[in-house]
Coordinates of C-alpha atoms in Angstrom, one line a residue:
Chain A
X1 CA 7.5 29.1 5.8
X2 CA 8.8 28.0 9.1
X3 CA 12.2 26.6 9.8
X4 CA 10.7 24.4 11.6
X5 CA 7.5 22.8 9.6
X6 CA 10.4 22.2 6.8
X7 CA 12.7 20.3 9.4
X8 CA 9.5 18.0 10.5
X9 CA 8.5 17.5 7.1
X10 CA 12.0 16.2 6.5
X11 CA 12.1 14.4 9.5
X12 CA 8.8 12.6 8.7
X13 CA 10.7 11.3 5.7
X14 CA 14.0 10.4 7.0
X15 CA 13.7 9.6 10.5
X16 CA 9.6 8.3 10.4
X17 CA 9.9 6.4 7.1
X18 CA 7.1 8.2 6.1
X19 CA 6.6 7.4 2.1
X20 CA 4.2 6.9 -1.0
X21 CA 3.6 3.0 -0.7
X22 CA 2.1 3.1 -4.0
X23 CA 1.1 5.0 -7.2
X24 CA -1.1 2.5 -9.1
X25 CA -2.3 3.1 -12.6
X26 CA -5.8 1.8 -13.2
X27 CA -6.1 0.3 -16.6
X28 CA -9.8 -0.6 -18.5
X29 CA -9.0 -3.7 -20.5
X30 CA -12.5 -3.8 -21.8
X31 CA -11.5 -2.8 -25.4
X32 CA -9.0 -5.7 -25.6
X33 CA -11.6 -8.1 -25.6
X34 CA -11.6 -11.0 -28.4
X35 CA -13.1 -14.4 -29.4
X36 CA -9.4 -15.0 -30.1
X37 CA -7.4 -15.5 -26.7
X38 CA -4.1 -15.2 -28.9
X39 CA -5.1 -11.5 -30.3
X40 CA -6.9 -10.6 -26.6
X41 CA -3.3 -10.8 -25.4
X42 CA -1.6 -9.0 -27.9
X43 CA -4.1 -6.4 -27.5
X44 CA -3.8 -6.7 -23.5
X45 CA 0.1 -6.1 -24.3
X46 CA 0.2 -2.9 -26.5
X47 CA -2.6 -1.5 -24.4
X48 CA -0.7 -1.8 -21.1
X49 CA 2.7 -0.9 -22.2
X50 CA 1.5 2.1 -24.0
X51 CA -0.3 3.3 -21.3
X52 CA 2.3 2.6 -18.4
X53 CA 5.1 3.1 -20.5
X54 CA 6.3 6.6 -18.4
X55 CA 5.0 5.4 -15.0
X56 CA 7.8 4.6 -13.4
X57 CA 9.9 7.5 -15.1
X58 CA 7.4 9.7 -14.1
X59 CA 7.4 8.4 -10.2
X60 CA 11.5 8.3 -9.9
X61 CA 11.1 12.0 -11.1
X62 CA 8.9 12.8 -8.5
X63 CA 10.9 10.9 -5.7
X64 CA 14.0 12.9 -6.7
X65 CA 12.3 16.6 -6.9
X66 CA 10.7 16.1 -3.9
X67 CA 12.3 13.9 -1.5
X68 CA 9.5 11.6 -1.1
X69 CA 10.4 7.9 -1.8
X70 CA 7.6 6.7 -3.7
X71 CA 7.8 2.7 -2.9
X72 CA 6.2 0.9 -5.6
X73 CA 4.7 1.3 -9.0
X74 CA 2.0 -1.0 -9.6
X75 CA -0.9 -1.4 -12.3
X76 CA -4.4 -2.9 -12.2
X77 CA -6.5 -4.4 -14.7
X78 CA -10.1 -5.2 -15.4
X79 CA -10.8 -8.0 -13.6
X80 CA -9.4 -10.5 -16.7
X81 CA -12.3 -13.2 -15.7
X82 CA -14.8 -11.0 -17.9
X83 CA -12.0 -9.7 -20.6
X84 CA -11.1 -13.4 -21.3
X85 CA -14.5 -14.7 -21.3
X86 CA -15.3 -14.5 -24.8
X87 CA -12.2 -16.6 -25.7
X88 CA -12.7 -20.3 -25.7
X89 CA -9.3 -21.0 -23.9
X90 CA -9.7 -23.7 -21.4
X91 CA -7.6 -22.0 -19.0
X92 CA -6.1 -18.6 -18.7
X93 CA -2.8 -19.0 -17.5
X94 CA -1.3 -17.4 -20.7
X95 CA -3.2 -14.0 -20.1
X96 CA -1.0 -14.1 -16.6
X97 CA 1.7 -14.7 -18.2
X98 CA 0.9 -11.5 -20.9
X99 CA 0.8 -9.3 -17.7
X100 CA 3.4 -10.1 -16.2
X101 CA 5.4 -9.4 -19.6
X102 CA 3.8 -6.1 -19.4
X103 CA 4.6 -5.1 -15.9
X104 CA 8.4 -6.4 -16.8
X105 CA 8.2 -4.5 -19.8
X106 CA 7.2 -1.3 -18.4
X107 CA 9.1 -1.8 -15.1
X108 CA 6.2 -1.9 -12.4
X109 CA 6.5 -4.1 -9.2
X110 CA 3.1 -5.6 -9.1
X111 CA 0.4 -5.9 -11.2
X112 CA -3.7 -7.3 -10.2
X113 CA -6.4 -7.9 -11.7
X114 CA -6.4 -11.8 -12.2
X115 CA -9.9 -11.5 -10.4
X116 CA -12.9 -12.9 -10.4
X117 CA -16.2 -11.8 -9.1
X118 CA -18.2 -14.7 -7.9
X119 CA -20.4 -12.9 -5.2
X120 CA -23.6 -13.5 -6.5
X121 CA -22.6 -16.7 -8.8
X122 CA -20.6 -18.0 -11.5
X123 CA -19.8 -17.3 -14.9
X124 CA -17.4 -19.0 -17.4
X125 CA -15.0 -17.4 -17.2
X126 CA -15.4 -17.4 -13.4
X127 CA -14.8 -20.9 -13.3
X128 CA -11.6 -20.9 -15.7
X129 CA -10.0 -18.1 -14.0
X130 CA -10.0 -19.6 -10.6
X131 CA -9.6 -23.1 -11.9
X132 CA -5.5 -21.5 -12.9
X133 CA -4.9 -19.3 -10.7
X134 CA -2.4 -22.0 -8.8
X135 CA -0.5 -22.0 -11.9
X136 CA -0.7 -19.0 -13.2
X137 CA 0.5 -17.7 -9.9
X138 CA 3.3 -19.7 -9.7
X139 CA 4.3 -19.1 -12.9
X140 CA 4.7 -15.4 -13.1
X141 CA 6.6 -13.5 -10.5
X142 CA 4.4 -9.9 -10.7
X143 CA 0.6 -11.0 -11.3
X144 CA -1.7 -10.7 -8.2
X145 CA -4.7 -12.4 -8.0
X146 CA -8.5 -11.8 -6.1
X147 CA -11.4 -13.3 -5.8
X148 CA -14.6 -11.8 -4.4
X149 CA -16.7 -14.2 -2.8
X150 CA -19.5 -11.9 -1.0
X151 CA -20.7 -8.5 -0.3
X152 CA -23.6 -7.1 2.0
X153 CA -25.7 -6.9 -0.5
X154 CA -25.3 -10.5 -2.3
X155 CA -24.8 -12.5 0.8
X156 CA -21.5 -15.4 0.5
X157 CA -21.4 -17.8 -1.9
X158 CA -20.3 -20.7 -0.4
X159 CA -19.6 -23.0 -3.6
X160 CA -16.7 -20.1 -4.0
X161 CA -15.6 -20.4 -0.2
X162 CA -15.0 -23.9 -0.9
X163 CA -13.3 -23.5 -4.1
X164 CA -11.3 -21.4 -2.6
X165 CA -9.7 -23.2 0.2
X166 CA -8.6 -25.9 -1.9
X167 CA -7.9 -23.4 -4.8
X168 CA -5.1 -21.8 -2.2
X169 CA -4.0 -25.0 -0.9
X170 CA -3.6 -26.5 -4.4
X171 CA -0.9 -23.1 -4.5
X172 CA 0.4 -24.1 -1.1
X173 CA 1.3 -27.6 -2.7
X174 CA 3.1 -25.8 -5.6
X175 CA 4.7 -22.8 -3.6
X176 CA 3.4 -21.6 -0.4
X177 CA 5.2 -18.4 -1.1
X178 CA 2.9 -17.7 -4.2
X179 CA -0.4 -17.7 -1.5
X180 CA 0.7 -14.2 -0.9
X181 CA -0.2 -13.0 -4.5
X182 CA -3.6 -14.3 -3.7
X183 CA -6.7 -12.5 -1.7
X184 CA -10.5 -13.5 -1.6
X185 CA -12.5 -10.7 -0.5
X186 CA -16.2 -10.2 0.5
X187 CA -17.2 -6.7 -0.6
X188 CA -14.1 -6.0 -2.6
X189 CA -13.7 -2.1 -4.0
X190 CA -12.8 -1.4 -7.4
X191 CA -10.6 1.9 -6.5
X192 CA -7.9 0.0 -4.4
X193 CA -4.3 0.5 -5.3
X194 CA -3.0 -2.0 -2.8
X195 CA -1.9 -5.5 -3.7
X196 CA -2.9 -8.2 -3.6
X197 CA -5.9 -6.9 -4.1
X198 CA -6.1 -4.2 -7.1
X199 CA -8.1 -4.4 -9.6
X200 CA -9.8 -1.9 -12.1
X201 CA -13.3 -2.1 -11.4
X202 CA -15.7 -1.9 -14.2
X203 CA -17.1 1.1 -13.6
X204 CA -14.1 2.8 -13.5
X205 CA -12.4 5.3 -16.4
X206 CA -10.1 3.8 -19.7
X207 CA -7.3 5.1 -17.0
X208 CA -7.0 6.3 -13.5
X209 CA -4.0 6.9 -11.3
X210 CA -5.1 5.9 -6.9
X211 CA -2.2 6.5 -4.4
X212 CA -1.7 4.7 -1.7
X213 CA -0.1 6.3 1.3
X214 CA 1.9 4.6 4.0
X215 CA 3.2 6.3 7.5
X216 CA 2.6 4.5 10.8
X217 CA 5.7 5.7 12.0
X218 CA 5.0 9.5 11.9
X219 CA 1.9 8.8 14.0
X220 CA 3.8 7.0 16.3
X221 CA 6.4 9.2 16.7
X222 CA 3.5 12.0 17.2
X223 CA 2.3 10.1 19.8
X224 CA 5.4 9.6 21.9
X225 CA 4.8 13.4 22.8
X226 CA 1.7 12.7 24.5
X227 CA 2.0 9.9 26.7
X228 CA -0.2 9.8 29.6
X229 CA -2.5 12.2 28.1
X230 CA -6.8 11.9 27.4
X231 CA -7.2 9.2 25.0
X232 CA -9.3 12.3 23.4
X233 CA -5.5 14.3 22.8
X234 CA -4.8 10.7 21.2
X235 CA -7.6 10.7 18.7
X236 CA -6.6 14.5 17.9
X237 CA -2.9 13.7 17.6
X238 CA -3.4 10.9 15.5
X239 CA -6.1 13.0 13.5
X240 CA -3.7 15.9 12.5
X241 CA -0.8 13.4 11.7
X242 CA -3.4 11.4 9.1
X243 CA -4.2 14.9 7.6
X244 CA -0.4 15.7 7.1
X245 CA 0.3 12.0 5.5
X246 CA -3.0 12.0 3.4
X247 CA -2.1 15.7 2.1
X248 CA 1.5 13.9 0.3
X249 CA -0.8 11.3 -1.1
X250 CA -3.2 13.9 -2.2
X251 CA 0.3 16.1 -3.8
X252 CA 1.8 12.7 -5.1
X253 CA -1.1 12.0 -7.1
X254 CA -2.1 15.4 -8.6
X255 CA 1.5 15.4 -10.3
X256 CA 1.8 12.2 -11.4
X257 CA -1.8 12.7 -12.8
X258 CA -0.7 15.9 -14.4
X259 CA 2.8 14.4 -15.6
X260 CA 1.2 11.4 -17.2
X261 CA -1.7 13.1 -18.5
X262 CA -3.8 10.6 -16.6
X263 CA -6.9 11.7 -14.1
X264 CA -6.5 10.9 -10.8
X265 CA -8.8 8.6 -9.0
X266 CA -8.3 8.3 -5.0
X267 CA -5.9 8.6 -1.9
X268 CA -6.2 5.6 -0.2
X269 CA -5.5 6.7 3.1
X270 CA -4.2 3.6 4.9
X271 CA -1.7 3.0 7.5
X272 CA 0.8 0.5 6.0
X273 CA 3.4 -0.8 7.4
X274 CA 6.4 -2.3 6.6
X275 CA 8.6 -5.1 8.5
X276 CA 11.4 -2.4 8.7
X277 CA 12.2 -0.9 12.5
X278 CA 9.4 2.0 13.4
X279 CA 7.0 1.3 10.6
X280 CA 4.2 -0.8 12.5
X281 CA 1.3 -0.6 13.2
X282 CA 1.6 -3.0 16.0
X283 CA 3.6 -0.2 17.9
X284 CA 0.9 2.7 17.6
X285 CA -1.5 0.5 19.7
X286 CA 1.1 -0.1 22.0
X287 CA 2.1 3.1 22.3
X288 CA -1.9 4.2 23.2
X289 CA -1.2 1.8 25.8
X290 CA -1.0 -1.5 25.3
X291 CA 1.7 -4.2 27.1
X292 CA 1.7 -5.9 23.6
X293 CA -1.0 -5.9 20.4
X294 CA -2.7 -8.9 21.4
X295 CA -3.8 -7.7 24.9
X296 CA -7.4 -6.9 25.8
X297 CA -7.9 -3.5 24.7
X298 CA -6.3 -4.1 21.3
X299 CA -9.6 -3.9 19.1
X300 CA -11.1 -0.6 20.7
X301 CA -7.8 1.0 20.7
X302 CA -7.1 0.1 16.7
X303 CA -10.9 0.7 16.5
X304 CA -10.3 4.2 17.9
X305 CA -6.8 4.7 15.4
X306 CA -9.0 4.0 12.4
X307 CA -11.7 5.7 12.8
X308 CA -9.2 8.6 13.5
X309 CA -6.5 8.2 10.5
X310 CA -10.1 8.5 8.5
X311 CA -10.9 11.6 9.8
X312 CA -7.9 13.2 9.6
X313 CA -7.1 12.3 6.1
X314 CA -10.6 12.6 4.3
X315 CA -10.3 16.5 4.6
X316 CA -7.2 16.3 3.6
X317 CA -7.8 15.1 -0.6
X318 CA -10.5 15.7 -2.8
X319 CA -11.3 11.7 -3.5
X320 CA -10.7 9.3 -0.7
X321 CA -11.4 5.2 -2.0
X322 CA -10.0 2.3 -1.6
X323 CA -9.4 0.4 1.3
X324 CA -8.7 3.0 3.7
X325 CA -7.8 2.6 6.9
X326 CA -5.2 0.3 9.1
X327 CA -3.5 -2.5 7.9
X328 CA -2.6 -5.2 10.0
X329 CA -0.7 -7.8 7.9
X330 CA 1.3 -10.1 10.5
X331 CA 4.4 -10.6 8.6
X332 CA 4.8 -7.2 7.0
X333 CA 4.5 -5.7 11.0
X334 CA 7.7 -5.9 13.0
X335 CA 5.7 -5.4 16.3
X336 CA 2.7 -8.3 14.7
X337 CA 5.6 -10.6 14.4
X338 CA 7.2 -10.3 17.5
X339 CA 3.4 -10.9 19.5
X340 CA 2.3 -13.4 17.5
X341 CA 6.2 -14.5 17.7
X342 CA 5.4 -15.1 21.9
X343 CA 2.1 -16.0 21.7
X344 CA 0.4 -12.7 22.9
X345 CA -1.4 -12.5 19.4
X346 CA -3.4 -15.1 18.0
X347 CA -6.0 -15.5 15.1
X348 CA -8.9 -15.4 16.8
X349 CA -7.8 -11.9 18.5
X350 CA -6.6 -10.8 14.7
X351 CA -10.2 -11.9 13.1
X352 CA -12.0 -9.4 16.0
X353 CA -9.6 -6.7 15.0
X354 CA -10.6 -7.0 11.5
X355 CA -14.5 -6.3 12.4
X356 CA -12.5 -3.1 12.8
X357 CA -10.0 -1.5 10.9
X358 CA -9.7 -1.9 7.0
X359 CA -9.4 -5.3 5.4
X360 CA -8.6 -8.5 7.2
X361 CA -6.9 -12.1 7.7
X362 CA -3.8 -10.7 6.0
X363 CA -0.2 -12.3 5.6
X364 CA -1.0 -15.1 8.1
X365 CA 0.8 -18.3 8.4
X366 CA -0.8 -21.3 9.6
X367 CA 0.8 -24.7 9.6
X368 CA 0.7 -27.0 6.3
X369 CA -1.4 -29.4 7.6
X370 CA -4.4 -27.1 7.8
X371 CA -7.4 -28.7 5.3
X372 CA -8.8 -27.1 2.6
X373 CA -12.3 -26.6 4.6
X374 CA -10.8 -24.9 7.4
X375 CA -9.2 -22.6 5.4
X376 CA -12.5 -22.3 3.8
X377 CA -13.7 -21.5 7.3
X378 CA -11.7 -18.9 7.7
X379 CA -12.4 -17.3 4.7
X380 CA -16.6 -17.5 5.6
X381 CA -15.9 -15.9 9.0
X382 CA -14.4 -13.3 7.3
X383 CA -16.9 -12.6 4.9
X384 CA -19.8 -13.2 7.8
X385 CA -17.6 -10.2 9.1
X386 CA -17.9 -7.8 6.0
X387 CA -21.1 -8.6 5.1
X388 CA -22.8 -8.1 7.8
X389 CA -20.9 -5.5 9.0
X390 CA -21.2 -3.5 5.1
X391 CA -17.0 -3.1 5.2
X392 CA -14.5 -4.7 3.2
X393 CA -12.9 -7.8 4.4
X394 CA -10.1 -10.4 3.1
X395 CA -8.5 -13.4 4.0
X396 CA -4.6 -13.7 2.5
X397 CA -3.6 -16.6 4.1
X398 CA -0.4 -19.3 3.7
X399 CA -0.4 -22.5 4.7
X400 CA 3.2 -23.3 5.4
X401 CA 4.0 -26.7 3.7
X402 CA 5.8 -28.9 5.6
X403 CA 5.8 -26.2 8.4
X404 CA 4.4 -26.3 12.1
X405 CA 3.4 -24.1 14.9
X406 CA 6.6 -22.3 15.9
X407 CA 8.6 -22.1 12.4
X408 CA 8.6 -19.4 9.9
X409 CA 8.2 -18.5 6.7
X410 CA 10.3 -16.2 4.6
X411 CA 8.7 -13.4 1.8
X412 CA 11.5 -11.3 1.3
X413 CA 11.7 -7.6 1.0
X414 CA 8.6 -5.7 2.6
X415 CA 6.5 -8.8 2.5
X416 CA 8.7 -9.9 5.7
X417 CA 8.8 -12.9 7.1
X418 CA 5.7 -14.6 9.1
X419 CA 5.5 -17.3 12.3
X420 CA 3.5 -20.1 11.9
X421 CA 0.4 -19.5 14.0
X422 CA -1.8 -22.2 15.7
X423 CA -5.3 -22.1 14.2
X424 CA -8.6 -24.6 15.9
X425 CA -8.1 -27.9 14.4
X426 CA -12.0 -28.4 14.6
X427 CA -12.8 -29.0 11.3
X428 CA -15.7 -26.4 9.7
X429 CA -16.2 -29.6 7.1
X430 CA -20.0 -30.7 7.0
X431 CA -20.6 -26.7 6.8
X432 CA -18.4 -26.0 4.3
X433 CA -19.1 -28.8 2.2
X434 CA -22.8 -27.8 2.0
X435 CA -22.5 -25.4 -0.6
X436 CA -24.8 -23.0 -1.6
X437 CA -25.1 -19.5 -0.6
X438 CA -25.6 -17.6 2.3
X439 CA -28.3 -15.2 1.6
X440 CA -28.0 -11.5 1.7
X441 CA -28.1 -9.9 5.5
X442 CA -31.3 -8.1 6.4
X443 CA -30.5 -4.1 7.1
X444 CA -32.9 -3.2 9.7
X445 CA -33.1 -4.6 13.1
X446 CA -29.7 -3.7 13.8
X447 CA -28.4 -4.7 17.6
Chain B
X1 CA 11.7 26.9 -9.7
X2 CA 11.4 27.3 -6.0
X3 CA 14.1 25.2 -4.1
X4 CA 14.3 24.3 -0.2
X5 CA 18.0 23.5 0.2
X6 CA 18.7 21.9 3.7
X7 CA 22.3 21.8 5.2
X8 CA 22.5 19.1 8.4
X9 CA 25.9 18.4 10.2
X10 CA 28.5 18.7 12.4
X11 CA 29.6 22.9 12.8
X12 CA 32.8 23.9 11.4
X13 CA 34.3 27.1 9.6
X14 CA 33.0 28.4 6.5
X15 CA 29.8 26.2 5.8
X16 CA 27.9 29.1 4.4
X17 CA 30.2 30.8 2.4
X18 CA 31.2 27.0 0.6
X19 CA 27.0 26.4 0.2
X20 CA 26.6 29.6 -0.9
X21 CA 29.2 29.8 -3.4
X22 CA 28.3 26.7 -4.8
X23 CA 25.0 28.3 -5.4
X24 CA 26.1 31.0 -7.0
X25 CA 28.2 28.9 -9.4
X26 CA 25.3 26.8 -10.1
X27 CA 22.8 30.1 -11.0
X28 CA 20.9 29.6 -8.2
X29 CA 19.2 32.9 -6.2
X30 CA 19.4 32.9 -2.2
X31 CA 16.0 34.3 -1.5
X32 CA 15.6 33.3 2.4
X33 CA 18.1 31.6 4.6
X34 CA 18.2 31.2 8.4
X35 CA 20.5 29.2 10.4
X36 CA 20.5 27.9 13.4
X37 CA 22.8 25.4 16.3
X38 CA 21.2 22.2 17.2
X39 CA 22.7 21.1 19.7
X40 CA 25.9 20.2 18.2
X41 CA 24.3 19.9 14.7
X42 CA 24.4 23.1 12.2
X43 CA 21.2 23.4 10.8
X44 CA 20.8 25.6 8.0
X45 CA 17.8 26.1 5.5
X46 CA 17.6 28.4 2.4
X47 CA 15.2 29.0 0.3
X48 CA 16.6 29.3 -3.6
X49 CA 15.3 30.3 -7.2
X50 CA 16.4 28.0 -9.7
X51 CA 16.4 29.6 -13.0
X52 CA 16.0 26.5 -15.0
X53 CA 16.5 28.2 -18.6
X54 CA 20.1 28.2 -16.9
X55 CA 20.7 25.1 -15.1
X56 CA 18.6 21.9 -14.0
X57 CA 17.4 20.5 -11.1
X58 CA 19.5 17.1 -11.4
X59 CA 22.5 19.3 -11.8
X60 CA 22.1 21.2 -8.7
X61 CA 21.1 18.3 -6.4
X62 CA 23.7 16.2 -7.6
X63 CA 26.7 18.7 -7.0
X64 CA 25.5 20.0 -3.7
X65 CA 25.1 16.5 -2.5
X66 CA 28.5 16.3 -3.8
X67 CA 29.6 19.5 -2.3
X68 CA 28.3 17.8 0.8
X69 CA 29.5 14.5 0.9
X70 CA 33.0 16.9 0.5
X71 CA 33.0 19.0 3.6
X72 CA 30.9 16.3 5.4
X73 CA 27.3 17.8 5.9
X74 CA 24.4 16.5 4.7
X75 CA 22.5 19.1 2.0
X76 CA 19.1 17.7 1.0
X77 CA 17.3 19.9 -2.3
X78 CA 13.8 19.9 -2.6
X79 CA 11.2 21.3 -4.6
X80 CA 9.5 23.6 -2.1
X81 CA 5.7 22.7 -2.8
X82 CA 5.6 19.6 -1.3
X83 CA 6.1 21.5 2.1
X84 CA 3.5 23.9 1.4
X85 CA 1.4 20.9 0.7
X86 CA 1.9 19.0 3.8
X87 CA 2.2 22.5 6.3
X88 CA -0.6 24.3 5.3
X89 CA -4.2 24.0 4.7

């Protein structure tokens, strides 16, 4: 081993905040299901502090012997919409309220699954679960919530769009803070360890450990040494960098899978960034060349670093899922902040980036007196986007009560803090108000 | 256990005879070890064997780190897979 492939290996550590944003332990609540909600959550309980009792033992362990700071420690559920189903408790605030005793109890940071699938239609429990999710988000301080509202192939169900923007601003009207615990997704994944949006799908294992890796500084620190260059030498660069950040994930997760006794599922190999100095993603496309993110230019050149973090890190691990690719959360984005901060970065620029790079709408403030329906419009464009594009997309939006255009909006920690942007003031109303569903997208014909 | 111990910090007399004796005290084997000037920075890399029937990892981290924070250097111990991991294919 060379000197100096151990000193950059430190240095992608300590200078390049390169870390493991999450080791997430999947968790199948399927065989906690009963008619009585009361015993459902005991069960839920013992089954999810049993399982994830040395999670967080295990991951400090693993931070010290290697060096690597492993950021968060999260679990995911089945999506409790089906487990609570065969209760007949009118709302299901109380089964938050049991996870987020658990994660406590076991010492994680976050834990999703208060989710609902609603593509297609409706169940009961469908309807309860979104029905409390303002309160049941509110109330705990861990639980993340989802709700997936269409996929490619069961078109968007509009009755959910609609819920959903008043759903989130009924949360606004609460705590707008607690909006940030809550996605809606069209063609959500059921292998993602990142929050808001994690849940255990159903086809998933009992248990299942997915790492999610972080990193945007080390590519843009790669970068800096090839300014001016082909933007081929870029896509390479930021290829080989992907395959050294993926390769942690990939190490991360075969030990805490060994340690825990637990298989291990996926690397999620996303940029994520944090609102900390040289973690943004924001920066990377300016270094490829932009004056600011925001700047024509921005959605081939982030079109260009996903496409190329995915290259570079599938070879790199056996099981690649989840989301995968960049992030681009405005408030969690020191370099997202400051352009949206003057203006050089607005929504509409952020929703065509998102036809691009992994997820979407995500951490964006818009101001309190934004309705229900345009919120609901921003969630259909969104989904129009995933559907018909067969990709994941999500809308995490927060309507800033009482704020305006201009002011901000604190999260704390590496949620950050995020401007108030302008959005159209159009309203989307006689569409969203419709109802119904949007059918399926044909898949030939493509132009 | 194979350990990557890193010493980063300003140069001065006698850095690799106190490292190294620490070591010694602490029952770890010096199996590689190069050094180099960094600019002004001394940069010094060793590759140990713990023998953990005789000592612990915590153990030895935490007194070289404090051996460290004494002479003013910064000594970082690793496992050394996670290099192999991330360096080669």
């Amino acid at each position: 081993m060379k000197s100096k492939e151990i000193m950059d290996t430190i240095k992608m550590v300590s200078e390049q905040k390169l870390d493991i944003r999450t080791i997430t332990m999947g968790i199948s609540l399927f065989d906690c299901i009963d008619s009585d909600g009361k015993k459902a959550r005991q069960k839920i309980y013992d089954k999810l502090t049993s399982s994830a009792k040395d999670l967080v033992k295990v991951a400090n362990q693993i931070e010290r012997e290697y060096g690597i700071p492993i950021v968060n420690k999260r679990i995911s559920v089945t999506p409790i919409s089906m487990i609570a189903a065969a209760s007949d408790d009118k709302d299901y605030v109380a089964y938050a309220k049991t996870m987020d005793q658990a994660a406590k109890a076991v010492g994680v940071d976050l834990i999703g699954g208060f989710t609902s699938l609603v593509q297609k239609g409706f169940q009961k429990g469908d309807h309860t679960l979104i029905k409390s999710l303002p309160e049941a988000l509110t109330e705990t301080s861990r639980v993340c919530g989802s709700v997936n509202i269409g996929s490619t192939k069961a078109g968007i169900n509009l009755d959910a769009v609609k819920t959903m923007g008043s759903t989130i601003k009924k949360i606004e009207n609460i705590d707008p803070v607690s909006c940030m615990n809550l996605v809606v997704f069209c063609n959500a994944v059921e292998d993602n360890p990142f929050m808001a949006g994690a849940f255990h799908g159903v086809s998933e294992a009992d248990k299942i450990i997915n790492v999610g890796i972080s990193g945007p500084g080390v590519v843009k620190r790669a970068l800096e040494k090839v300014k001016g260059q082909s933007i081929d030498v870029v896509s390479e660069t930021i290829k080989k960098t992907a395959f050294k950040v993926t390769r942690m994930g990939q190490f991360v997760g075969n030990i805490t899978s060994k340690r825990l006794g637990v298989p291990f599922g996926i690397v999620d190999l996303s940029l994520a960034p944090t609102p900390y100095p040289g973690d943004s993603v924001a920066e990377i496309l300016e270094e490829i060349g932009l004056d600011s993110v925001g700047a024509p230019g921005t959605t081939a050149a982030l079109a260009l670093l996903n496409d190329a973090v995915k290259k570079g890190g599938i070879m790199a691990c056996e099981h690649v899922g989840g989301l995968s690719g960049a992030f681009i959360p405005v408030s969690e984005d020191e370099g997202m902040i400051r352009a949206a901060n003057n203006g050089n970065l607005r929504i509409e620029k952020l929703e065509a980036m998102t036809a691009v790079c992994s997820v979407g709408l995500d951490m964006i403030a818009v101001p309190g007196d934004t309705s229900a329906d345009s919120i609901s419009g921003m969630i259909a464009d969104e989904a129009g986007i995933g559907m018909i594009n067969n990709k994941t997309t999500a809308v995490r939006v927060i309507p800033a009560k009482g704020k305006k255009v201009g002011d901000t909006i604190e999260f704390g920690g590496i949620f950050g803090s995020a401007p108030v942007m302008p959005i159209n003031t159009k309203s989307p109303s006689r569409f969203i108000q419709r109802g119904g569903h949007i059918p399926a997208p044909i898949h030939s014909f493509k132009n | 256990m194979k350990i990557i111990i890193t010493v980063v910090g300003k140069d001065q007399l006698g850095i690799v005879a106190k490292v190294s004796s620490k070591l010694a005290e602490l029952n770890v084997n010096i199996v590689d070890i190069s050094q180099t000037l960094m600019r002004n920075d001394f940069t010094m890399m060793l590759l140990g064997h713990l023998d953990t029937k005789k000592n612990d990892f915590k153990t030895v981290q935490d007194s070289l780190s404090k051996l460290g924070k004494e002479i003013n250097v910064n000594i970082r111990v690793q496992r050394q897979e996670v290099f192999d991991a991330i360096q080669k294919l």
